[in-house]
Coordinates of C-alpha atoms in Angstrom, one line a residue:
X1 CA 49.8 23.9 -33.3
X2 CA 51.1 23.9 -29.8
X3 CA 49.4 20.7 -28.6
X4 CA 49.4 17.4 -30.9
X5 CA 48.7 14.2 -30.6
X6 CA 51.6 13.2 -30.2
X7 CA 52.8 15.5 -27.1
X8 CA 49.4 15.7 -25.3
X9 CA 50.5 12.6 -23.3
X10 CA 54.0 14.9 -22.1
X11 CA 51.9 17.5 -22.0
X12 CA 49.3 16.5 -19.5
X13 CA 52.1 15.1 -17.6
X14 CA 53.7 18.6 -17.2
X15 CA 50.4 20.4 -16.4
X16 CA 49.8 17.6 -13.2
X17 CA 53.8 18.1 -11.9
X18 CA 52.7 22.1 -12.0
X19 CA 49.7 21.4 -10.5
X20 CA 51.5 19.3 -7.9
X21 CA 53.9 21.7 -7.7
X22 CA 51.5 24.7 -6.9
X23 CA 49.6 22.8 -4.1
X24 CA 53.1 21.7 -2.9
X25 CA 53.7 25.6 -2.6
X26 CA 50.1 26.6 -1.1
X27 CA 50.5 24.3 1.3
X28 CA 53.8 25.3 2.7
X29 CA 52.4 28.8 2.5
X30 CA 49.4 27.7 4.7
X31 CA 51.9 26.3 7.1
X32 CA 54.7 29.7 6.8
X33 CA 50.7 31.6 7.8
X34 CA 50.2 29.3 10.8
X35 CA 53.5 29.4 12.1
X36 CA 53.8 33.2 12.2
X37 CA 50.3 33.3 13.3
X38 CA 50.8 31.4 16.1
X39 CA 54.0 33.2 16.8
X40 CA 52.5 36.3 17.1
X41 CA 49.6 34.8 19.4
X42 CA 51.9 33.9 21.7
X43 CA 54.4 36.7 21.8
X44 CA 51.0 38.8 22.6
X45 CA 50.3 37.0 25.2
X46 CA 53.9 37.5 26.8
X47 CA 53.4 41.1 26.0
X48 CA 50.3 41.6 28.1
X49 CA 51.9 39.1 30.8
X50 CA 54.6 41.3 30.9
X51 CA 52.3 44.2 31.0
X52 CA 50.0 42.9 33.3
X53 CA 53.1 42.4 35.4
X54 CA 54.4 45.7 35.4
X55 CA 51.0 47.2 36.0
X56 CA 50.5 45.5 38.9
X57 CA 54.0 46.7 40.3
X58 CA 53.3 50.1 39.1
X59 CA 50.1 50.2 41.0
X60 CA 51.3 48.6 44.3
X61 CA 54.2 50.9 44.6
X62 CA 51.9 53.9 43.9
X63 CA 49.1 52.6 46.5
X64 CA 53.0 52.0 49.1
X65 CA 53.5 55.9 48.6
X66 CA 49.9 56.6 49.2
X67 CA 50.4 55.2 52.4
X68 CA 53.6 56.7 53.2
X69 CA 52.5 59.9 52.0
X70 CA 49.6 59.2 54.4
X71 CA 51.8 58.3 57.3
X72 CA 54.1 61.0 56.9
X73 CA 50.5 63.4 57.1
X74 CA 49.5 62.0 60.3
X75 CA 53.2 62.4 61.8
X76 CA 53.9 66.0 61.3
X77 CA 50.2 66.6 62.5
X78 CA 51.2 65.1 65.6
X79 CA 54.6 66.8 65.4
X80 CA 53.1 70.2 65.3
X81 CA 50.2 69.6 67.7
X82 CA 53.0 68.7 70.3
X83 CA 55.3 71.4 69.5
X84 CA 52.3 73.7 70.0
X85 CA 51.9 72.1 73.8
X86 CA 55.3 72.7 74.3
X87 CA 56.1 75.6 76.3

């Protein structure tokens, strides 16, 4: 047969260095899955910093050309009420 007396004792001792082996490897998987996780956490956040950022410049220069656009409104009202009071 495949197991005997005899090489049970070398036997056993080969299953425990796989089984060491395999929880050897699990663990360093486990790690490898934390890593990247944790990687990928934080490049998210820099994303949505970045993003958050460029919102934020978006919007101001949008609310800037409100205003101008605003300004410019007001001026050539003014412009054309004077020209019409001008002989």
């Amino acid at each position: 047969g495949f197991a005997t007396k005899d090489n049970l004792g070398q036997l056993t001792k080969v299953v425990k260095n796989v089984a060491i082996e395999v929880s050897g490897i699990k663990s360093e998987l486990t790690d490898m899955r934390q890593d990247f996780s944790s990687a990928l956490t934080r490049t998210e956040s820099r994303l949505i910093d970045h993003l958050d950022g460029f919102m934020a410049k978006t919007l101001k220069v949008e609310r800037d050309e409100v205003w101008l656009i605003h300004r410019v409104d007001k001026l050539e009202d003014r412009v054309a009420r004077i020209e019409k009071k001008s002989p």
